[in-house]
Every structure is written in structure tokens, then in C-alpha cells.
Coordinates of C-alpha atoms in Angstrom, one line a residue:
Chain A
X244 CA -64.5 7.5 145.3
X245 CA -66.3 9.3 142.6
X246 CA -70.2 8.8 141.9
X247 CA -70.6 6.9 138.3
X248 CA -72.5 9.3 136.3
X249 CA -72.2 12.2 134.6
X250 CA -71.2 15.8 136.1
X251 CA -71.6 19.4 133.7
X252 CA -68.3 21.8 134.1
X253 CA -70.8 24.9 133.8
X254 CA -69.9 27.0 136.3
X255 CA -67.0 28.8 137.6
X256 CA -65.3 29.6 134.3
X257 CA -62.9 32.4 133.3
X258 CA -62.5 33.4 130.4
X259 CA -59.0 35.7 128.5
X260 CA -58.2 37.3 125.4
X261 CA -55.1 35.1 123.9
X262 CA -53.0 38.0 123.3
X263 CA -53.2 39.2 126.6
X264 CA -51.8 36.3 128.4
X265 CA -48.6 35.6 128.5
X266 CA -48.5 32.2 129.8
X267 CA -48.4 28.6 128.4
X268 CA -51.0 25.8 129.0
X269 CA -48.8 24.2 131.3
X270 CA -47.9 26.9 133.3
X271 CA -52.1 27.9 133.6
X272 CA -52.2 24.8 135.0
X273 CA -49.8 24.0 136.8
X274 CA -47.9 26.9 138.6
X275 CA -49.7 30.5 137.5
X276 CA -53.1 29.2 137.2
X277 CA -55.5 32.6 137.3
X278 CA -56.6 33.6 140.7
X279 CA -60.1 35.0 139.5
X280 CA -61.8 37.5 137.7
X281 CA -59.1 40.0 137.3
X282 CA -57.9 42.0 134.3
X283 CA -56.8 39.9 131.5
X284 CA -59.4 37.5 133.1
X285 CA -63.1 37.8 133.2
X286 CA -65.8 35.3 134.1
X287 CA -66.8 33.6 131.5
X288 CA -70.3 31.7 129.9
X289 CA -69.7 27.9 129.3
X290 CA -71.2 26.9 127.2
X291 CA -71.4 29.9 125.0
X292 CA -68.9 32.0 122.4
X293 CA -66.4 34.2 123.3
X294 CA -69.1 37.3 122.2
X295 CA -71.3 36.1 124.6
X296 CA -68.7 35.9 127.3
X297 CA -67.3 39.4 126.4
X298 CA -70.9 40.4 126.8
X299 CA -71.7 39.4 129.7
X300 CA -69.0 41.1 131.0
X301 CA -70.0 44.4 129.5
X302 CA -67.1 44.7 127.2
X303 CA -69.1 44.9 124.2
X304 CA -72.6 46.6 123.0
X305 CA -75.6 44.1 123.0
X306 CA -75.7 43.1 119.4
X307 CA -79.0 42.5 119.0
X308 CA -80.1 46.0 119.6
X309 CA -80.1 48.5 117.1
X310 CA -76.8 49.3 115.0
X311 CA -74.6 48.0 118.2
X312 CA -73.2 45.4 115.8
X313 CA -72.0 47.5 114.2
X314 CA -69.7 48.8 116.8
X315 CA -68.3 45.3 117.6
X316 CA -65.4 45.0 115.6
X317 CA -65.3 42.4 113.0
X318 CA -63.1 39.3 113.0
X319 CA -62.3 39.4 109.5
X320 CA -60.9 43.4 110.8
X321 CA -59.4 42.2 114.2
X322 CA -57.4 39.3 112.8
X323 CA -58.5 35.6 114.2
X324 CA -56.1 35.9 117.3
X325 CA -58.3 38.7 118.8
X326 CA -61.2 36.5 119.1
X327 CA -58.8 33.5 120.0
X328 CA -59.7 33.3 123.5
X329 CA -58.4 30.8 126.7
X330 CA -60.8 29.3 128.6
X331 CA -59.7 27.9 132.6
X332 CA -61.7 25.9 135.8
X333 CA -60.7 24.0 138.4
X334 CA -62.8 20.8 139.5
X335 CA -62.4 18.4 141.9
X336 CA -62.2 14.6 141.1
X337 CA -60.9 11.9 142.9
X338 CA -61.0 8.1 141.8
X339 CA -60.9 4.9 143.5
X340 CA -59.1 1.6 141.9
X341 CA -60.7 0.9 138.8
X342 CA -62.7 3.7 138.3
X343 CA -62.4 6.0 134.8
X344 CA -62.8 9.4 134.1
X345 CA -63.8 11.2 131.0
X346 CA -63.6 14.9 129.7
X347 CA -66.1 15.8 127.3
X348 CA -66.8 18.5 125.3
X349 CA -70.1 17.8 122.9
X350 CA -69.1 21.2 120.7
X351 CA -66.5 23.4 120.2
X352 CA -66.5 26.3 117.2
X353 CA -63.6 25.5 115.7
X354 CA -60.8 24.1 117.2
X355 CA -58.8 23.7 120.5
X356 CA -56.2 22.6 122.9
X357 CA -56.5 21.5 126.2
X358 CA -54.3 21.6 129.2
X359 CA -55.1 19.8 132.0
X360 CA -52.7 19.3 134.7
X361 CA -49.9 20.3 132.3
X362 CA -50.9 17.8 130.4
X363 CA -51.9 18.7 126.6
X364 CA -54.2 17.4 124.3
X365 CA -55.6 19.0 120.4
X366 CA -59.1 18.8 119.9
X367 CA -58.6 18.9 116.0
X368 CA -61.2 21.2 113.9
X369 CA -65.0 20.8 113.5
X370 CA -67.7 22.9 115.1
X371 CA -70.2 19.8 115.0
X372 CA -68.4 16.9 116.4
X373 CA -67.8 15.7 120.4
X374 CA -64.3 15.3 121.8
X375 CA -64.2 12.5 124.5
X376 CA -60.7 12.6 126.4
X377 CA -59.8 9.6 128.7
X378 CA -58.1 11.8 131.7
X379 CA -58.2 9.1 134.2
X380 CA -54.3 9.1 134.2
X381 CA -53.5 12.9 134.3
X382 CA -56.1 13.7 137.4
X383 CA -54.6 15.7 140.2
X384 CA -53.8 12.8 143.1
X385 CA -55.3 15.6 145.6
X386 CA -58.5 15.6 143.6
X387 CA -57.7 19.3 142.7
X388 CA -57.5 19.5 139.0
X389 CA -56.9 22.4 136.6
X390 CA -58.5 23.5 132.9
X391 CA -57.7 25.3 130.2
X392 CA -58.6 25.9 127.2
X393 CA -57.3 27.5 124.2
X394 CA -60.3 28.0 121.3
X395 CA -59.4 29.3 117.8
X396 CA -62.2 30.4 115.7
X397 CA -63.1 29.0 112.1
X398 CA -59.9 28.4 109.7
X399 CA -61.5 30.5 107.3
X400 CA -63.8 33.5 109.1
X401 CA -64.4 35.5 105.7
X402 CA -64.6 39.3 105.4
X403 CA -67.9 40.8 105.0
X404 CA -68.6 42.7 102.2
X405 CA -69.9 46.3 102.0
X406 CA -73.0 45.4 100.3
X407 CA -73.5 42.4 103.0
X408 CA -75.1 39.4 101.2
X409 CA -76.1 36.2 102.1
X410 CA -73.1 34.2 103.6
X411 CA -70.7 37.3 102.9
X412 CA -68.0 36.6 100.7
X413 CA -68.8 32.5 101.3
X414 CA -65.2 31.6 102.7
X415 CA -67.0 30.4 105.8
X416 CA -68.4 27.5 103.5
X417 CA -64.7 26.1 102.9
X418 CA -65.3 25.0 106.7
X419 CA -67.5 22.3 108.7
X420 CA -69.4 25.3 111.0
X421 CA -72.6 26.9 110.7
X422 CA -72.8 29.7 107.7
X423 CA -75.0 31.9 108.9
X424 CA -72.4 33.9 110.9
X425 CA -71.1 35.7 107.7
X426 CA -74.8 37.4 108.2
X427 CA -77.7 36.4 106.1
X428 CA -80.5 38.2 104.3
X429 CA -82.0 38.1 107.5
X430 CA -79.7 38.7 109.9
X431 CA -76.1 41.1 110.6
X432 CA -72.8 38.9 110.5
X433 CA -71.7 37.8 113.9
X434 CA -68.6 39.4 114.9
X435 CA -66.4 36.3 116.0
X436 CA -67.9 33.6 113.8
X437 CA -69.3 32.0 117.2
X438 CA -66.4 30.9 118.1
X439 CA -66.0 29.3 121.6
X440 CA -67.0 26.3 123.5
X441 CA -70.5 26.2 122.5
X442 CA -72.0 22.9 124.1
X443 CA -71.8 21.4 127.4
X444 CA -68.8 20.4 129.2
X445 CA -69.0 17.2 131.2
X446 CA -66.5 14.4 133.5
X447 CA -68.1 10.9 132.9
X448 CA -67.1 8.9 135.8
X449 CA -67.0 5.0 134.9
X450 CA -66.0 1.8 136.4
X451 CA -63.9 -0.4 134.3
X452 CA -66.5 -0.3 131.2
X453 CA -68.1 2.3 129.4
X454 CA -71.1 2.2 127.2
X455 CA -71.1 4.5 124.3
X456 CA -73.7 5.5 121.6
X457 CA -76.5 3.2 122.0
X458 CA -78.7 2.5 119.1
X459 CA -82.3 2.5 119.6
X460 CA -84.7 1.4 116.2
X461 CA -88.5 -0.6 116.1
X462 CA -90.4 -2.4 113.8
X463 CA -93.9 -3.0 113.5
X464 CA -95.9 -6.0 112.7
X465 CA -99.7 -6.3 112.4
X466 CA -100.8 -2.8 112.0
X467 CA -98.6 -1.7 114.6
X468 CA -100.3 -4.3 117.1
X469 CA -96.5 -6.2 117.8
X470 CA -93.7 -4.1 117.9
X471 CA -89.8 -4.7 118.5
X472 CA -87.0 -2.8 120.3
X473 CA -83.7 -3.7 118.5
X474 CA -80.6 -2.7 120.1
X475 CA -77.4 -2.2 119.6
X476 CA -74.7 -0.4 121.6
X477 CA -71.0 0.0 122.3
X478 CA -69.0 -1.0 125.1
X479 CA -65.2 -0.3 125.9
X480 CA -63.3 -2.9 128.4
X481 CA -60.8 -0.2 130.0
X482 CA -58.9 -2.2 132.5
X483 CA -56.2 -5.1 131.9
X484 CA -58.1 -7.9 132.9
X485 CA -61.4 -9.4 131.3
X486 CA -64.3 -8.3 132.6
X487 CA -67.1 -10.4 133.0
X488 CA -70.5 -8.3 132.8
X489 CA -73.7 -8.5 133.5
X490 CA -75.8 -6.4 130.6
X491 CA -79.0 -5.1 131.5
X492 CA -82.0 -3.2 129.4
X493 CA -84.6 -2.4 130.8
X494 CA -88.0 -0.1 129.2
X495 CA -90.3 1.6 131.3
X496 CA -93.1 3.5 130.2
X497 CA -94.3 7.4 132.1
X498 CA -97.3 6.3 133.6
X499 CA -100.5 7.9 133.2
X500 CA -101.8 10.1 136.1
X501 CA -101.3 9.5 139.1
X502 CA -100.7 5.1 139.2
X503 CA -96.8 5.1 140.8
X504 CA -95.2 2.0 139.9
X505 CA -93.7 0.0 142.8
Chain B
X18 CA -91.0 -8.6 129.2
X19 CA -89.5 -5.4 129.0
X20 CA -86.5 -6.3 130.9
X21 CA -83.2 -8.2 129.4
X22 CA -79.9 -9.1 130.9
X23 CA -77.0 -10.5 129.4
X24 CA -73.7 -12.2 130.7
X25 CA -70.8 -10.6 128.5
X26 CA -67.4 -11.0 128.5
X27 CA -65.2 -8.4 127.4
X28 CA -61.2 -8.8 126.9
X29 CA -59.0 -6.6 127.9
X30 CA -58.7 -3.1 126.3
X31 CA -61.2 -4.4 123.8
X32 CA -64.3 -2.2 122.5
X33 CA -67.1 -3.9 120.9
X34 CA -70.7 -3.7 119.9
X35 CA -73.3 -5.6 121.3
X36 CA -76.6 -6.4 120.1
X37 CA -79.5 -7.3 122.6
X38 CA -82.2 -9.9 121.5
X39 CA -85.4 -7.5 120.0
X40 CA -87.8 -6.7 123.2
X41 CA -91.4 -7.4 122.1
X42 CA -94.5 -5.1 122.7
X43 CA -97.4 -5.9 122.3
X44 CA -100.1 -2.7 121.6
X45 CA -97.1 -0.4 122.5
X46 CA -98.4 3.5 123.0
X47 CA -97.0 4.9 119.9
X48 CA -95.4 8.8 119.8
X49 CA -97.3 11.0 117.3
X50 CA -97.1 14.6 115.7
X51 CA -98.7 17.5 117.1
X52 CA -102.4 17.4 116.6
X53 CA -102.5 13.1 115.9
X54 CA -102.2 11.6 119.0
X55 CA -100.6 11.4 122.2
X56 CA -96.8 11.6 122.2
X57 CA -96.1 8.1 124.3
X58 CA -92.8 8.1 125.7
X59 CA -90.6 5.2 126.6
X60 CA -88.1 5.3 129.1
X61 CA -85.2 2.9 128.0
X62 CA -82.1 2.3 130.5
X63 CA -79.1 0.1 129.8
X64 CA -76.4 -0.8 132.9
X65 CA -73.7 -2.5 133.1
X66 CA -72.5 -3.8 136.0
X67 CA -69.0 -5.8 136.3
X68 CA -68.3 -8.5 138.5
X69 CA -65.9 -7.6 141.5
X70 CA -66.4 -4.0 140.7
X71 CA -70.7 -3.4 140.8
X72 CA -72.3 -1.1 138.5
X73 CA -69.7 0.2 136.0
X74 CA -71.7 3.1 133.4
X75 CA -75.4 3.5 132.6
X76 CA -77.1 5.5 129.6
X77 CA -80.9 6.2 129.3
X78 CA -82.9 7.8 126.6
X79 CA -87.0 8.6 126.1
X80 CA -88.0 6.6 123.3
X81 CA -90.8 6.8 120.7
X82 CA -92.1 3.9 119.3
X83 CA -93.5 5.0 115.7
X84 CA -92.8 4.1 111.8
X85 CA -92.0 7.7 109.5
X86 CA -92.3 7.7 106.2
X87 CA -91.6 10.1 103.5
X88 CA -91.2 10.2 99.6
X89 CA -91.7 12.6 96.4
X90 CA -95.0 12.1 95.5
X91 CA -94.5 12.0 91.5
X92 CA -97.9 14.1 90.8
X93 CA -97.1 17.3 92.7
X94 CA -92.9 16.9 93.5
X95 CA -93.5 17.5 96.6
X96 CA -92.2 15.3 99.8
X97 CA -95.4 13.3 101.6
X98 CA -94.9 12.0 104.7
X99 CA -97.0 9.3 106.9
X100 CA -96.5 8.4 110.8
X101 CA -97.6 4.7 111.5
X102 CA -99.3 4.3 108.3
X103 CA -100.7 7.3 108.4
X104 CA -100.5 10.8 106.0
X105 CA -99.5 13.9 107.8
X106 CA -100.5 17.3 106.6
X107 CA -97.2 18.9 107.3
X108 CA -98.0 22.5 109.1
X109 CA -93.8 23.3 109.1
X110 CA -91.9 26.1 110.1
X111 CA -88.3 27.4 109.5
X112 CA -85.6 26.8 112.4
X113 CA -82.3 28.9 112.1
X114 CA -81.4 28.7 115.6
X115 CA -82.4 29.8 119.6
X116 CA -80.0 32.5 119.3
X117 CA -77.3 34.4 117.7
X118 CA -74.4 33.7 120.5
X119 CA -75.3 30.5 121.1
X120 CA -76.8 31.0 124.3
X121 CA -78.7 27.9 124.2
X122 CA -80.5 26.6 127.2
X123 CA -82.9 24.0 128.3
X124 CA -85.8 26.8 129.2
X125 CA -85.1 28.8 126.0
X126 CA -85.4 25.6 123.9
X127 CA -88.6 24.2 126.0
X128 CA -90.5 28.0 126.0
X129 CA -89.6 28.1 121.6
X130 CA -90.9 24.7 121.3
X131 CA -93.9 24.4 123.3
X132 CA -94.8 28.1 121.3
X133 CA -94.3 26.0 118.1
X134 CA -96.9 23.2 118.6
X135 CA -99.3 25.8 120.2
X136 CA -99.2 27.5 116.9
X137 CA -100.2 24.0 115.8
X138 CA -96.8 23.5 113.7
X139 CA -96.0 19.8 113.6
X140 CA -92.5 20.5 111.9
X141 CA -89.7 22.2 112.3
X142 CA -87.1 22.6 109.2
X143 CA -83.5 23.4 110.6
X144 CA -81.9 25.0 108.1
X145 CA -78.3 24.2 106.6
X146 CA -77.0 27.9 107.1
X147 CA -77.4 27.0 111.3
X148 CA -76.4 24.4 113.4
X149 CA -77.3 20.7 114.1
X150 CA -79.4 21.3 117.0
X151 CA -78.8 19.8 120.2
X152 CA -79.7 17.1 122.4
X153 CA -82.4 19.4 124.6
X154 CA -83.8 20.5 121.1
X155 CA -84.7 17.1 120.5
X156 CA -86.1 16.1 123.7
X157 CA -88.7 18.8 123.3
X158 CA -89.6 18.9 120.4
X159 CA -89.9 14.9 121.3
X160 CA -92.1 16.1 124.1
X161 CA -94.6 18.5 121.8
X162 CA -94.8 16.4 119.2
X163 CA -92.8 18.3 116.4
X164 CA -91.2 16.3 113.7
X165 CA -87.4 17.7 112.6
X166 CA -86.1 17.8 109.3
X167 CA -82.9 18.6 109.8
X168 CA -80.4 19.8 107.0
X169 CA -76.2 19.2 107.2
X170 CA -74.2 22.1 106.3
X171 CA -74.3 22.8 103.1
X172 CA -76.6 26.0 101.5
X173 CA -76.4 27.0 98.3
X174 CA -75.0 30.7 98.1
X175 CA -71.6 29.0 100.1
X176 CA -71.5 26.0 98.2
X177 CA -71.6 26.6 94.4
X178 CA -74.8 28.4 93.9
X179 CA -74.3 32.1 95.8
X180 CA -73.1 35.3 94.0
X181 CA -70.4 35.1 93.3
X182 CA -70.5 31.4 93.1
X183 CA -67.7 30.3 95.6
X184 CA -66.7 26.6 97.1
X185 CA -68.6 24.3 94.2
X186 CA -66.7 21.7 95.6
X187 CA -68.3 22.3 99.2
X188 CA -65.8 22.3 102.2
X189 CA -62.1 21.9 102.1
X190 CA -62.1 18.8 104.0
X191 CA -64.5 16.2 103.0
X192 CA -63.4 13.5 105.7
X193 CA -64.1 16.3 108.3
X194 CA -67.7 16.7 106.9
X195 CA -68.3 12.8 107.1
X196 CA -66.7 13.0 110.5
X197 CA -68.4 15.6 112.3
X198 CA -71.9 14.1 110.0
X199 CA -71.7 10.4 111.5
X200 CA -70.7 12.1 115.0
X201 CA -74.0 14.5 114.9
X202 CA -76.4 11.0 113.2
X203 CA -75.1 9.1 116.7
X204 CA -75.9 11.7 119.0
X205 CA -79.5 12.8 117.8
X206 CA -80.3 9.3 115.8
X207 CA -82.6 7.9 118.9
X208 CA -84.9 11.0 119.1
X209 CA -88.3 9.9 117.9
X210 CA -89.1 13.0 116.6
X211 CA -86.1 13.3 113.9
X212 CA -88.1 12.7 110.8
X213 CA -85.1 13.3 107.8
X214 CA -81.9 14.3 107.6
X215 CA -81.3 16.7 104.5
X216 CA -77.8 17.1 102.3
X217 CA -78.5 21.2 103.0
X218 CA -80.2 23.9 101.8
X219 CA -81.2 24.9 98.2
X220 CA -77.9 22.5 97.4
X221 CA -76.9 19.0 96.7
X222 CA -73.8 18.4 98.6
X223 CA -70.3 17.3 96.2
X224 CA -71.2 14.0 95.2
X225 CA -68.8 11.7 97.3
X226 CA -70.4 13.6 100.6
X227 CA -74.0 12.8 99.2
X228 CA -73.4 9.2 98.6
X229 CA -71.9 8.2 101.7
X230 CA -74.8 10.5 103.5
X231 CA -77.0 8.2 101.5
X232 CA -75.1 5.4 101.6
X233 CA -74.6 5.5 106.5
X234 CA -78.4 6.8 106.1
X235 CA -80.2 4.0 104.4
X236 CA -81.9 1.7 106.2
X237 CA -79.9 -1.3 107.6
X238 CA -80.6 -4.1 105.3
X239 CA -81.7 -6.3 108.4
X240 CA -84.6 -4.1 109.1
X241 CA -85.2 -3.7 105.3
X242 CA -85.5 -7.3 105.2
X243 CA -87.8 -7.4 108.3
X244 CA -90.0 -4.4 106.3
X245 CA -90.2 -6.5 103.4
X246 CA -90.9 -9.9 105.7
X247 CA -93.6 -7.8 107.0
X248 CA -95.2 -6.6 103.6
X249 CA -95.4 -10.6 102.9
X250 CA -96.8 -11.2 106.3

């Protein structure tokens, strides 16, 4: 039976270029899944971009130091496939009756697929938005599961031009992502547009009903002397039968020193 | 007093919202800025727990009970701002973000934050050309005291003011900017120290994006009623 709660997928990732792999989705995860860190494989930084991953594994300059960025070849140079990178784990999960599992990823830069188990799903575009995938159905029955992930950078990367400029030649802006990364006044373009799976990866493990995005707002009375928590929040019933809950809040306050509350 | 619980019964497959009666404090310890006060923080947990199965999820979130204000003082143009009632001498700073590859961590954001409000800032701007900052942003800058203004992703030399003047219309997709907007308002909205969201930088946004910004942002009309109620009392 799996604890309720929340569990990060931050370790133990690998990481390959696109282009370089000649399998599908299913068959990473399913019959040729990657044994490890070997050539096209690498180990890879989740969360973090496919620069930082490339890296940390040596394969490119440090950016931030000197002219090295200028040796790191540009996307708009490379083409977007060369900074379209997969992305695999492995994690173990194993549910009892009425339990539920979710895959979450809080960010991706820009869009993705993901294979689990064979399985396939499209997170559509949008570096500022969470994907929440209900895998409860697709887990491995030995617990074992398999991940990958297939990230393509921003629909429209841009092309820097000579005399640099703030935002570059702008086409970045026709997308939802950060502009920066066509360089700034301030700062050298970033080679792959930060592409990659940039926020945490998590499994939420629920029992048959989930709370989601709670809504926490006060209001104040009498110079602030009476005050109210208003709340509001959403709750999913998963399984096929009603469920008859019991819905608690409860508000606790850090307490001062060294008074332990018992 | 602080405590609530609530029979619910939820069909099948169904998804709702739920409501919970208002919890009353009396003299709570309200969150301040940097430099006005202590910044009190509340822990609030909500369970559920479903009958022949035990506890089924649970969420919790630090939470800062205090009223912000803002609005263009006619006299100088400039944006004033008052916490509970009272003005705040805004001693900002720029934010772009933690760092150029994204590697963004909890000790990173905590050491960058904690150097803010020892420089005595008590805002930080994020700025449209970066990212919606994250979660562990928040929670520091919740910690320290530092108020966040924090801008969607629109700046003007992308979006119909740069040279040469390119997407006047903003992004391609619209629906995906409202999207991944009322995604991002839900996961930092609770954070006591987000202070104002900002259509971007140097920029309005197209004019059906800033509308329905203004138009999810506004206050809901129940607490605008309790406001006014409270400007009768």
C-alpha cells in the first residue's frame, strides 16, 4: 500500500539527445528501456533545462563565464530538434484497493509527451502551467514503473541578431515562456531557450478523494481586532461509489520560543 | 475555535468546491513587511478522511493574516501601498530570476532572499521578461517579509513596443495565456506576501487578456461586500 502524500521524482534521471535515440516511447518503456548512463544517455538534472543537464555532464562550456556562451551553439543555428531532448526514470509504486496515483509535473518549457508504461499522454504547450496526469490505471502491477519524457523547446525560439538587442528578434514573445532567453540588455541569449522540465516532478498518492487548489482569503473587522479565514477548496470523488467524508480544517499558529504545544 | 469539520457527501466521479464556514480570530498575529513588524505565520491544514477507507488526501499552507492595499496616488502617479491600514515606504528591488538555467533550489532561493530583506528591501518586482516564480520563492520571501509584485509575461520590446516593433497583438494564443495565467494565480494566490499581479513590463497586455486579468483578479464581490459592510460598521 502506498503512503498518502506526496513523493518528488528528482533523482535518478537520464537524460538523451532526440536525434540520437532511435527508439519510441513505448519501446523506452516497455522493452529497451536505457540501462544507465551510457552514450546517447547521460544523467540528467530534474528539475532543470536540457543546458544545465548537458552541463553537468561536461558536454558544454559553463556559460556564465567569460565568452563560453558563445561557444554553445545557438538553437535558432542547431535547429529545435537538437535541443529536443528525452528524459527517463524508473520508480516504484504500488497501490492498494482504492487508492489513486497522480503524475505531476508543476513546469515544463515548452511542451511534452509522456510515456509511461507504454502508455502515452501530450502535455500540450505552455512553460507556466502544471500538468496533473491520473496514472492510477497504467502503474506497473509489480510496482516497477517506467518514464519518459520527450520535451520540445518553445514553438517559436527566435534567431538572435548580430547586434543582440533586448528580446532578440522578439519571436519568443509569440509564445507563453519567459522572454529573457533571446538575451537582454543585461544578459547573453540562452542557448536552448530553457527548455526542459524545469519544476518539480511529483506522484500524489490519494485515497478515493483528492483535494485540489485550496483557497485561502481574510477579512478584518475592528481595526484588525476580529478577523476571518474564508475557505474554499476543490475536491474530486474518484471512485464509483459515493463517498461520505468527513472534512476537516484545522489552523495552528508557530509558537513562540520554546512553549511546545501538546 | 480554530478547528472545523464537516460531513460531505460526494457522488461518484463528481468534483466540486466546497466552502467552509469563516474561522474567527480574535487579535490574530498579523504578517508584516520587512522592517514593520513581525511576520506571524499560520499554519492551515485541511484532511479529508472517507468513511470505510481513513484519511484520503491532505494539503497545508503557511498563512498570513494581513489586508494590502495599493492605488495611484493622483498627486505624484505613482502606486502607494498600505499593509493593515498602514502606508509602506516601498524600499523595492528588481527580480529577473535565481539563475540562467533554471537551476532553482530551495537553498539558492532562501540564501537570495534572506540577502534581500538584510539589505532592508521590503519588495521584490519580478519582471515580465522572467518567470512566475515558484512556490519556494514565495515561502521565503513569506518568511523575510518581502512583498512581490509580480508581472505576467508580457514586456514591451516583444510585445508591440521593441525595435523593430514585433507581436502588437501579444502571443499567438490568447486562451493559452489565460490558461497558464489562472493556473500560475492558483498556485501562488495563498502566499501572504504576493502583493500585485502586473499585466507585464513597460506594456499593457492586448485588451481581451487585460480584461479578463482584471476581470479573475478583482475582488470577489462577497468580500467586496464584506469591505463595504465593514466601512459602515
Amino acid at each position: 500500500m502506498a503512503v498518502i502524500g506526496k513523493t518528488r521524482l528528482d533523482s535518478g534521471w537520464l537524460a538523451a539527445r532526440s536525434t540520437e535515440v532511435n527508439l519510441t516511447g513505448v519501446q523506452l518503456t516497455t522493452t529497451h528501456p536505457p540501462t544507465g548512463p551510457s552514450s546517447p544517455w547521460m544523467q540528467a538534472a530534474v528539475p532543470g533545462t536540457v543546458l544545465g543537464t548537458l552541463l553537468k555532464n561536461n558536454l558544454v562550456p559553463d556559460p556564465f563565464y567569460g565568452l563560453e556562451n558563445e561557444a554553445i551553439i545557438d538553437i535558432a543555428d542547431s535547429g529545435r530538434e537538437y535541443y529536443t531532448f528525452w528524459f527517463f526514470t524508473t520508480f516504484q509504486c504500488k497501490l492498494s484497493g482504492s487508492e489513486h496515483v497522480d503524475l505531476n509535473f508543476r513546469a515544463i518549457n515548452y511542451s511534452a509527451e509522456v510515456y509511461l508504461n507504454g502508455h502515452k499522454n501530450v502535455l500540450p504547450k505552455g512553460m507556466f502551467r502544471r500538468h496533473s496526469l491520473d496514472v492510477t490505471d497504467i502503474l506497473h502491477p509489480n510496482g516497477q514503473n517506467m518514464l519518459a519524457v520527450l520535451v520540445h523547446p518553445p514553438d517559436h525560439p527566435g534567431k538572435i541578431p548580430p547586434e543582440g538587442g533586448q528580446g532578440g528578434d522578439h519571436e519568443i514573445g509569440k509564445d507563453v515562456a519567459a522572454q529573457y532567453v533571446e538575451g537582454w540588455d543585461w544578459m547573453a541569449p540562452i542557448r536552448d531557450r530553457n527548455t526542459g522540465i524545469w519544476d518539480e516532478v511529483s506522484l500524489s498518492v490519494t485515497g478515493p478523494v483528492k483535494i485540489s487548489d485550496p483557497h485561502l482569503v481574510s477579512s478584518f473587522f475592528d481595526n484588525y481586532k476580529r478577523a476571518y479565514l474564508h475557505t474554499t477548496t476543490e475536491l474530486e470523488n474518484r471512485s464509483a461509489w459515493v463517498a461520505e467524508c468527513l472534512l476537516n480544517i484545522q489552523v495552528t499558529t508557530e509558537l513562540e520560543g520554546r512553549i511546545c504545544l501538546v | 475555535e480554530h478547528l472545523h469539520t464537516q460531513n460531505l457527501s460526494i457522488p461518484p466521479g463528481a468534483h466540486v468546491q466546497y466552502t467552509f464556514p469563516p474561522l474567527f480570530f480574535y487579535k490574530p498575529n498579523l504578517w508584516w513587511p520587512n522592517g514593520m513588524g513581525k511576520q506571524s505565520l499560520y499554519n492551515v491544514e485541511i484532511t479529508v478522511e472517507v468513511k470505510g477507507f481513513g484519511e484520503s488526501d491532505s494539503w497545508s499552507h503557511l498563512f498570513g493574516f494581513r489586508k494590502i492595499e495599493s492605488y495611484i496616488d493622483n498627486a505624484t502617479g505613482g502606486r502607494l501601498f498600505k499593509v493593515n491600514g498602514h502606508p509602506v515606504f516601498i524600499r523595492g528591488g528588481n527580480w529577473i530570476l535565481s539563475d540562467g538555467l533554471l537551476r532553482l533550489s530551495k537553498k539558492r532561493y532562501k540564501t537570495d532572499i534572506k540577502f534581500h530583506a538584510d539589505m532592508n528591501f521590503n519588495m521584490l518586482r519580478c519582471w515580465g521578461g522572467g518567470i512566475a516564480e515558484r512556490p519556494e520563492f514565495y515561502h521565503y520571501c513569506d518568511i523575510y517579509g518581502l512583498l512581490v509584485w509580480q508581472e505576467f509575461w508580457i514586456t514591451g520590446d516583444c510585445d508591440g513596443r521593441g525595435i523593430p516593433v514585433s507581436n502588437p497583438n501579444g502571443p499567438l494564443d490568447h486562451d493559452l495565456f489565460m490558461l497558464c495565467s489562472r493556473d500560475t494565480i492558483k498556485l501562488l494566490r495563498n502566499h501572504p506576501s504576493l502583493a500585485l499581479w502586473v499585466g507585464g513590463n513597460e506594456q499593457t497586455p492586448p485588451d481581451d487578456i487585460n480584461t479578463a486579468l482584471k476581470n479573475d483578479l478583482k475582488l470577489h464581490p462577497y468580500f467586496q461586500s464584506l469591505s463595504e459592510t465593514r466601512n459602515a460598521l
